[in-house]
Coordinates of C-alpha atoms and ligand atoms in Angstrom, one line a residue:
M1 CA -33.0 -17.4 31.9
Q2 CA -34.0 -20.7 33.4
V3 CA -31.8 -23.7 32.4
Q4 CA -33.8 -26.2 30.4
S5 CA -30.9 -28.0 28.7
M6 CA -31.9 -31.4 30.2
Q7 CA -34.9 -31.4 27.8
F8 CA -32.7 -31.2 24.7
K9 CA -33.8 -34.5 23.1
A10 CA -37.5 -33.8 23.5
R11 CA -37.2 -30.2 22.3
A12 CA -35.0 -31.3 19.3
G13 CA -37.6 -33.8 18.3
Q14 CA -40.3 -31.1 18.3
K15 CA -38.1 -28.7 16.3
L16 CA -37.4 -31.3 13.7
A17 CA -41.1 -31.8 13.2
D18 CA -41.7 -28.1 12.8
Q19 CA -41.8 -27.5 9.0
R20 CA -42.0 -23.7 9.3
L21 CA -38.9 -23.7 11.6
Q22 CA -37.0 -26.0 9.2
Q23 CA -37.8 -23.6 6.3
N24 CA -36.7 -20.5 8.4
L25 CA -33.4 -22.2 9.4
T26 CA -32.3 -22.5 5.8
K27 CA -31.4 -18.8 6.1
L28 CA -28.3 -19.9 8.1
S29 CA -26.7 -21.5 5.0
T30 CA -28.2 -19.2 2.3
K31 CA -27.3 -16.0 4.2
F32 CA -24.7 -16.4 6.9
V33 CA -22.5 -19.3 5.7
S34 CA -22.2 -18.0 2.1
A35 CA -21.6 -14.4 3.3
R36 CA -18.9 -15.4 5.6
A37 CA -17.2 -17.6 3.0
A38 CA -17.0 -14.5 0.7
A39 CA -15.9 -12.1 3.4
I40 CA -12.9 -14.1 4.6
T41 CA -11.4 -14.1 1.1
E42 CA -10.7 -10.4 1.6
I43 CA -8.1 -11.2 4.3
D44 CA -5.5 -13.8 5.1
F45 CA -7.9 -15.7 7.3
P46 CA -5.5 -18.3 8.8
A47 CA -2.8 -15.7 9.6
T48 CA -5.4 -13.2 11.1
R49 CA -6.9 -16.0 13.1
E50 CA -3.6 -17.0 14.6
A51 CA -2.9 -13.4 15.4
L52 CA -6.2 -12.9 17.2
K53 CA -5.9 -16.2 19.0
A54 CA -2.5 -15.1 20.3
R55 CA -3.8 -11.7 21.4
R56 CA -6.8 -13.3 23.2
D57 CA -4.5 -15.8 24.9
R58 CA -2.2 -13.0 26.1
A59 CA -5.2 -11.2 27.6
L60 CA -6.6 -14.4 29.3
D61 CA -3.2 -15.6 30.6
T62 CA -2.9 -12.5 32.8
L63 CA -6.6 -11.6 33.0
D64 CA -6.2 -10.1 36.5
V65 CA -3.6 -7.6 35.3
W66 CA -5.7 -6.4 32.4
L67 CA -8.8 -6.1 34.4
E68 CA -7.0 -4.0 36.9
T69 CA -5.5 -1.9 34.1
F70 CA -9.0 -1.5 32.6
E71 CA -10.5 -0.5 36.0
R72 CA -7.7 2.1 36.6
E73 CA -8.0 3.7 33.2
A74 CA -11.8 3.7 33.1
T75 CA -12.0 5.1 36.6
R76 CA -9.5 7.8 35.7
R77 CA -11.9 8.9 32.9
G78 CA -15.0 9.1 35.2
V79 CA -16.4 5.6 34.9
T80 CA -17.6 3.6 37.9
V81 CA -16.4 0.0 37.5
L82 CA -18.2 -2.7 39.4
Y83 CA -17.6 -6.5 39.7
A84 CA -20.2 -9.2 40.1
E85 CA -19.3 -12.7 41.1
T86 CA -22.6 -14.1 39.9
T87 CA -25.2 -13.1 37.3
Q88 CA -27.7 -12.6 40.1
A89 CA -25.3 -10.2 41.8
A90 CA -24.8 -8.3 38.5
A91 CA -28.6 -7.9 38.1
R92 CA -28.8 -6.6 41.7
L93 CA -26.0 -4.1 41.0
I94 CA -27.8 -2.7 37.9
A95 CA -31.1 -2.6 39.8
D96 CA -29.3 -0.6 42.6
I97 CA -27.9 1.8 40.0
A98 CA -31.4 2.3 38.6
L99 CA -32.8 3.0 42.1
E100 CA -30.0 5.4 42.9
H101 CA -30.7 7.5 39.8
G102 CA -34.5 7.4 40.1
V103 CA -34.8 5.5 36.8
K104 CA -38.3 4.6 35.5
K105 CA -37.4 3.5 32.0
V106 CA -34.4 1.6 30.6
I107 CA -33.6 1.1 26.9
K108 CA -31.4 -1.9 26.1
T109 CA -29.2 -3.2 23.3
K110 CA -28.8 -6.9 22.6
S111 CA -26.6 -8.5 25.3
M112 CA -26.4 -12.2 25.9
V113 CA -25.0 -11.6 29.4
T114 CA -28.2 -9.8 30.4
E115 CA -30.1 -12.9 29.2
E116 CA -27.9 -14.9 31.7
M117 CA -28.9 -12.4 34.4
R118 CA -32.6 -12.2 33.5
L119 CA -32.2 -8.5 33.7
N120 CA -35.5 -7.5 32.2
A121 CA -37.4 -9.6 34.7
V122 CA -35.4 -8.2 37.6
L123 CA -36.0 -4.6 36.5
G124 CA -39.7 -5.4 35.9
E125 CA -40.1 -6.7 39.4
M126 CA -38.9 -3.4 40.8
G127 CA -41.3 -1.4 38.5
V128 CA -38.7 -0.3 36.0
Q129 CA -39.8 -0.6 32.3
S130 CA -37.0 -2.2 30.2
I131 CA -37.4 -1.9 26.4
E132 CA -35.3 -3.9 24.0
T133 CA -34.2 -1.7 21.1
D134 CA -32.4 -4.2 18.8
L135 CA -35.1 -5.1 16.3
G136 CA -34.8 -8.8 16.8
E137 CA -34.8 -8.5 20.5
Y138 CA -37.8 -6.1 20.4
I139 CA -39.7 -8.7 18.3
L140 CA -39.0 -11.3 20.9
Q141 CA -39.9 -9.0 23.8
I142 CA -43.4 -8.2 22.3
N143 CA -43.9 -11.9 21.6
D144 CA -44.4 -12.7 25.3
H145 CA -40.7 -12.3 26.2
E146 CA -39.6 -15.2 24.0
A147 CA -35.9 -16.2 24.3
P148 CA -33.4 -15.5 21.5
S149 CA -32.5 -18.5 19.4
H150 CA -29.2 -17.2 18.1
I151 CA -26.5 -15.0 19.6
I152 CA -26.3 -12.5 16.7
A153 CA -29.6 -13.2 14.9
P154 CA -32.1 -13.7 17.8
V155 CA -35.2 -14.1 15.5
V156 CA -33.6 -16.3 12.9
H157 CA -36.3 -18.9 13.7
K158 CA -39.1 -16.6 12.6
D159 CA -40.2 -15.5 9.1
K160 CA -41.6 -12.2 7.9
E161 CA -45.2 -13.4 7.9
E162 CA -45.1 -14.3 11.6
I163 CA -43.5 -10.9 12.4
A164 CA -46.1 -9.1 10.3
D165 CA -48.9 -10.8 12.3
L166 CA -47.2 -9.9 15.6
F167 CA -46.7 -6.3 14.7
A168 CA -50.3 -5.9 13.6
R169 CA -51.6 -7.5 16.8
T170 CA -49.2 -5.6 19.1
H171 CA -49.1 -2.2 17.5
Q172 CA -52.8 -2.2 16.5
R173 CA -51.9 -0.9 13.1
P174 CA -52.7 -2.2 9.5
R175 CA -50.6 -5.4 8.7
L176 CA -47.5 -4.5 6.7
T177 CA -45.5 -7.1 4.9
E178 CA -42.6 -5.2 3.2
I179 CA -39.5 -5.3 5.4
P180 CA -38.7 -1.5 5.0
D181 CA -42.3 -0.6 6.0
M182 CA -42.1 -3.0 9.0
T183 CA -38.8 -1.6 10.2
R184 CA -40.1 1.9 9.9
E185 CA -43.1 1.0 12.0
A186 CA -40.8 -0.5 14.7
R187 CA -38.7 2.7 14.6
E188 CA -41.8 4.8 15.1
V189 CA -42.8 2.7 18.1
L190 CA -39.3 2.8 19.6
R191 CA -38.5 6.4 19.0
P192 CA -40.5 7.8 22.0
H193 CA -38.8 5.3 24.3
F194 CA -35.4 6.6 23.1
M195 CA -36.5 10.1 23.9
T196 CA -37.8 9.4 27.4
A197 CA -35.5 6.7 28.8
D198 CA -33.5 7.5 31.9
M199 CA -30.9 4.8 31.5
G200 CA -29.3 2.8 28.7
V201 CA -28.0 -0.7 29.2
T202 CA -25.7 -2.2 26.7
G203 CA -23.4 -5.2 26.5
G204 CA -19.7 -4.8 25.6
N205 CA -18.2 -6.7 22.7
F206 CA -14.8 -5.9 24.0
L207 CA -13.1 -3.9 26.8
V208 CA -9.9 -2.1 26.0
A209 CA -7.6 -2.1 29.1
E210 CA -5.1 0.6 28.0
T211 CA -7.8 3.2 27.5
G212 CA -10.6 2.0 29.8
S213 CA -13.0 1.8 26.8
V214 CA -16.0 -0.3 26.0
A215 CA -16.3 -1.3 22.3
L216 CA -19.7 -1.9 20.8
V217 CA -20.4 -3.5 17.4
T218 CA -24.0 -3.3 16.0
N219 CA -25.8 -2.9 12.7
E220 CA -28.9 -0.9 13.7
G221 CA -27.5 2.2 15.4
N222 CA -29.7 1.6 18.4
E223 CA -26.6 1.4 20.5
G224 CA -25.8 5.0 19.8
M225 CA -29.2 6.0 21.0
C226 CA -28.9 3.9 24.2
T227 CA -25.5 5.2 25.1
V228 CA -25.8 8.9 24.2
M229 CA -29.4 9.9 24.9
P230 CA -30.2 8.7 28.5
R231 CA -28.5 10.4 31.5
V232 CA -27.1 7.1 32.7
H233 CA -25.3 4.4 30.7
V234 CA -24.5 1.0 32.1
A235 CA -22.3 -1.4 30.0
V236 CA -22.4 -5.0 31.3
T237 CA -20.2 -7.8 30.0
G238 CA -18.2 -10.9 31.0
I239 CA -14.8 -10.4 32.5
E240 CA -13.2 -12.4 29.6
K241 CA -14.0 -9.7 27.0
I242 CA -10.9 -7.8 27.9
L243 CA -8.3 -6.9 25.3
P244 CA -5.1 -5.2 26.4
T245 CA -4.7 -2.7 23.6
L246 CA -6.5 -0.8 20.7
E247 CA -4.3 -2.8 18.3
D248 CA -5.8 -6.0 19.7
L249 CA -9.2 -4.4 19.1
A250 CA -8.3 -3.7 15.5
T251 CA -7.3 -7.3 14.9
A252 CA -10.6 -8.5 16.5
M253 CA -12.6 -6.2 14.3
R254 CA -11.0 -7.7 11.2
L255 CA -12.6 -11.0 12.1
L256 CA -15.8 -10.4 14.2
P257 CA -18.1 -8.8 11.5
R258 CA -16.7 -11.1 8.8
S259 CA -17.3 -14.3 10.9
A260 CA -20.7 -13.1 12.2
T261 CA -22.6 -11.6 9.3
G262 CA -20.1 -11.7 6.4
Q263 CA -19.6 -7.9 6.6
S264 CA -16.1 -6.3 6.1
T265 CA -17.2 -4.0 9.0
S266 CA -20.3 -3.6 10.9
N267 CA -22.6 -0.6 10.2
Y268 CA -21.9 0.9 13.6
F269 CA -18.8 0.5 15.8
S270 CA -18.4 2.7 18.9
V271 CA -15.5 2.9 21.3
L272 CA -16.9 4.6 24.4
T273 CA -14.4 6.1 26.8
G274 CA -16.0 7.7 29.9
P275 CA -19.1 9.7 30.4
R276 CA -19.8 13.2 28.9
G277 CA -16.9 15.5 29.6
A278 CA -16.7 19.2 30.0
G279 CA -17.4 20.8 26.6
D280 CA -18.9 17.6 25.2
Q281 CA -22.1 18.1 23.2
D282 CA -23.6 14.8 24.2
G283 CA -23.1 11.6 26.2
P284 CA -24.4 10.3 29.5
E285 CA -23.8 12.1 32.8
H286 CA -23.0 8.8 34.5
M287 CA -21.3 5.8 33.1
Y288 CA -20.9 2.4 34.8
V289 CA -19.2 -0.8 33.7
V290 CA -20.4 -4.0 35.4
L291 CA -18.0 -6.9 34.9
V292 CA -19.6 -10.3 35.4
D293 CA -17.8 -13.5 36.4
G294 CA -20.8 -15.9 36.4
G295 CA -18.7 -19.0 36.2
R296 CA -15.9 -17.7 33.9
T297 CA -13.1 -17.8 36.4
G298 CA -13.9 -21.5 36.9
L299 CA -12.6 -22.1 33.4
I300 CA -9.3 -20.4 33.9
G301 CA -6.3 -22.8 34.1
G302 CA -8.5 -25.8 33.4
D303 CA -9.4 -28.0 30.4
F304 CA -11.9 -25.4 29.1
Q305 CA -9.9 -22.2 29.3
E306 CA -9.7 -22.0 25.5
M307 CA -13.5 -21.4 25.5
L308 CA -12.9 -18.0 27.1
R309 CA -11.3 -16.8 23.8
C310 CA -14.8 -16.8 22.2
I311 CA -15.8 -13.4 20.7
R312 CA -19.5 -14.4 20.2
C313 CA -19.6 -14.3 16.4
G314 CA -22.0 -17.2 16.0
A315 CA -20.1 -18.8 13.1
C316 CA -19.9 -22.2 14.8
M317 CA -23.7 -22.4 15.1
N318 CA -24.3 -21.2 11.6
H319 CA -22.1 -24.0 10.3
C320 CA -23.2 -26.7 12.7
P321 CA -25.3 -29.5 11.1
V322 CA -27.1 -30.0 14.4
Y323 CA -27.9 -26.4 15.1
Q324 CA -29.0 -26.0 11.4
K325 CA -31.8 -28.6 12.0
V326 CA -32.9 -27.9 15.6
G327 CA -32.3 -24.1 16.0
G328 CA -31.3 -22.4 19.2
H329 CA -34.3 -23.0 21.5
A330 CA -33.6 -26.8 21.7
Y331 CA -30.4 -26.1 23.6
G332 CA -32.4 -24.7 26.6
W333 CA -30.2 -21.9 27.7
V334 CA -28.7 -18.6 26.6
Y335 CA -26.0 -20.0 24.3
P336 CA -26.8 -22.5 21.6
G337 CA -24.8 -24.5 19.0
P338 CA -21.3 -25.9 19.6
M339 CA -20.1 -22.9 21.7
G340 CA -23.3 -23.3 23.9
S341 CA -22.8 -27.0 24.2
V342 CA -19.4 -26.2 25.9
L343 CA -20.4 -23.1 27.8
T344 CA -23.7 -24.2 29.2
P345 CA -22.2 -27.2 31.1
A346 CA -19.2 -25.1 32.1
Y347 CA -21.3 -22.3 33.5
V348 CA -24.4 -24.0 34.9
G349 CA -23.0 -27.5 35.7
I350 CA -22.2 -30.6 33.7
D351 CA -25.1 -32.4 35.3
K352 CA -27.6 -29.8 34.2
A353 CA -26.9 -30.2 30.5
L354 CA -26.2 -33.9 29.9
D355 CA -27.2 -34.1 26.3
L356 CA -25.5 -31.0 25.0
P357 CA -22.0 -32.4 24.6
Q358 CA -23.6 -35.3 22.6
A359 CA -25.5 -32.8 20.4
A360 CA -22.7 -32.7 17.9
T361 CA -21.5 -34.9 15.0
L362 CA -17.9 -33.9 15.8
C363 CA -17.5 -33.1 12.1
G364 CA -15.1 -30.3 13.1
E365 CA -16.7 -27.6 10.9
C366 CA -17.0 -25.4 14.0
N367 CA -13.3 -25.7 14.7
S368 CA -12.4 -24.6 11.1
V369 CA -14.6 -21.5 11.1
C370 CA -14.0 -20.3 14.6
P371 CA -12.1 -17.0 14.3
V372 CA -10.2 -17.6 17.5
G373 CA -9.3 -21.2 16.8
I374 CA -11.3 -22.8 19.6
P375 CA -11.1 -26.6 19.2
L376 CA -14.8 -27.0 20.0
S377 CA -15.1 -30.6 19.0
D378 CA -12.1 -31.5 21.3
L379 CA -13.8 -29.7 24.2
L380 CA -17.1 -31.5 23.5
R381 CA -15.2 -34.8 23.6
K382 CA -13.6 -33.8 26.9
L383 CA -17.0 -33.0 28.4
R384 CA -18.2 -36.5 27.3
E385 CA -15.2 -38.0 29.0
K386 CA -16.0 -36.1 32.2
Q387 CA -19.7 -37.2 32.1
T388 CA -18.5 -40.8 31.8
E389 CA -16.0 -40.5 34.6
R390 CA -18.7 -39.1 36.9
H391 CA -21.1 -41.8 35.9
L392 CA -23.6 -39.2 34.6
R393 CA -24.4 -41.1 31.4
P394 CA -27.2 -43.8 31.3
W395 CA -26.1 -47.2 32.5
Q396 CA -26.7 -48.8 29.0
E397 CA -24.2 -46.4 27.5
R398 CA -21.7 -46.9 30.2
V399 CA -21.9 -50.7 29.9
G400 CA -21.6 -50.3 26.1
L401 CA -18.4 -48.2 26.5
A402 CA -17.0 -50.7 29.0
V403 CA -17.6 -53.6 26.6
W404 CA -16.1 -51.5 23.8
G405 CA -13.1 -50.7 26.0
Y406 CA -12.5 -54.4 26.7
F407 CA -12.5 -55.3 23.0
A408 CA -10.3 -52.3 22.1
L409 CA -7.7 -53.6 24.6
H410 CA -8.0 -57.2 23.4
P411 CA -7.4 -57.4 19.6
G412 CA -7.9 -61.2 19.5
A413 CA -11.3 -61.0 21.1
Y414 CA -12.2 -58.0 18.9
A415 CA -11.3 -59.9 15.8
L416 CA -13.4 -63.0 16.9
F417 CA -16.4 -60.8 17.9
T418 CA -16.5 -58.8 14.7
K419 CA -16.1 -61.9 12.6
L420 CA -19.2 -63.3 14.3
A421 CA -21.1 -60.0 14.2
V422 CA -20.7 -59.3 10.4
R423 CA -21.9 -62.8 9.6
V424 CA -25.0 -62.5 11.8
M425 CA -25.7 -59.0 10.3
E426 CA -25.3 -60.4 6.8
R427 CA -28.0 -63.0 7.6
M428 CA -30.2 -60.3 9.1
G429 CA -30.1 -58.3 5.9
G430 CA -31.8 -61.2 4.0
K431 CA -32.2 -61.1 0.2
K432 CA -32.6 -57.3 0.1
R433 CA -29.3 -57.0 2.0
M434 CA -30.8 -54.3 4.2
I435 CA -31.3 -54.4 8.0
A436 CA -34.7 -52.9 9.0
R437 CA -34.2 -53.3 12.8
L438 CA -31.0 -53.6 14.8
P439 CA -31.3 -54.8 18.4
L440 CA -29.4 -52.4 20.8
G441 CA -28.8 -50.0 17.8
S442 CA -32.3 -48.8 17.0
G443 CA -30.9 -45.2 16.5
W444 CA -29.3 -46.4 13.3
T445 CA -32.5 -47.9 11.9
N446 CA -35.4 -45.9 13.3
T447 CA -35.7 -43.7 10.2
R448 CA -34.0 -45.7 7.5
D449 CA -32.8 -49.3 6.7
M450 CA -29.1 -50.0 7.1
P451 CA -27.1 -51.8 4.4
A452 CA -26.0 -55.2 5.6
P453 CA -22.3 -55.9 5.7
V454 CA -20.9 -58.4 3.1
G455 CA -20.3 -61.1 5.8
R456 CA -16.6 -60.6 6.2
T457 CA -14.7 -58.0 8.2
F458 CA -12.5 -55.3 6.8
R459 CA -9.4 -57.2 8.1
E460 CA -10.5 -60.4 6.4
L461 CA -11.1 -58.5 3.1
Y462 CA -7.8 -56.7 3.4
A463 CA -5.9 -59.9 4.1
A464 CA -7.6 -61.6 1.1
Q465 CA -6.7 -58.7 -1.2
R466 CA -3.1 -58.7 -0.1
T467 CA -2.9 -62.5 -0.7
H468 CA -4.5 -62.0 -4.1
I469 CA -2.0 -59.2 -5.0
G470 CA 0.9 -61.2 -3.7
Ligands
SF4_501 S1 -16.8 -20.4 19.6 FE1 -15.7 -19.4 17.9 S2 -17.1 -19.5 16.2 FE2 -18.3 -20.0 18.0 S3 -19.2 -18.0 18.7 FE3 -17.3 -18.2 19.8 S4 -15.7 -17.2 18.5 FE4 -17.5 -17.6 17.2

């Protein structure tokens, strides 16, 4: 997927003006936020979160050890494990696997790392048909390969009526508007692809080192069809998804579905360990696991290592006041919301996503809902610091910060300046005591008037109050 994060401001403006999108995004709070709030009451959320955080840190602190363990155990069970330093190399590896096995058709589950790799486009260029089988991803694919706007609900930006139009146009069938009828129609269209595909490509929610297994969490059952029916199965995922043990996986599964969709457990949960063995009734003849770096090792040992704990639940974006208004497409790459605003600069370059670390109110809601305790707002602040240090912010902002820095270090000058400023601003407010236009601060007054201060600073008022009490 092309990186378009530099257009965040322009895209966000368009999204805010899109009334249909604004209506569709209300699903985030009416469905996901309330469902999660109810689901986490079933467990001791703070304690479970601390436990999972510790387990993820243990895995990441000795990532090389657990990757080697995973490779050894998976290989022992007949899996071919391959490593890719870049997302492009990962796409080439999967294309080579398809060539080696004479694959003509691939069926896929939802996988954000394959979005990073542009896998469908790469397979298409070599004449291999790649069909998305997650309902949301299928809808996007038939809508001219639109990008997902959310990591677990890729079509959250669309409503039922839009999808009804799309199905009628694409499937050339009568327009249906009842969701069970529409999903049955999608199932009828996808079923022949399940029956005729040569290769299934899935992501991997987790990798279990001690057993060499790939764990998949879905709600539609398409992952079972993609991993069992074709003769070749390729699981592709980031290297950070490793968990040392099945106990770690059990802890993760207490939090992932609850944080993502507010479910106690997902409808389907598969732990895949090796290809079809002697005497097995089903399963692929060949199984591959492609482990993608794609910038992840660059985070190890640095300021942003904590981001690697992410289990891709989407809770941070569901609760983010910015994401709730602009949706995922405004962010311009695979990962939106607070986690995307940290991951995108970290993976594609801080200079290619200048506005994303600013696309946050730093309210801290993302920190409080994250099931692995990632301090997202602190990481966003660190990215802002790095942008300033590297002179990547506009000169006006840098001058403003330098001036602020001077006053912050000189309390006398600060007191004098603020005394002057509040008196000028009081006059600007006039009789109505409202400021309609603020020079150098138009962002505050573009869409509303700002109440004028009372003409004295907080310190002056505080000192007067103390004198009065005394
Ligand atoms: S950062 Fe935390 S809340 Fe956001 S997707 Fe990752 S695990 Fe979930």
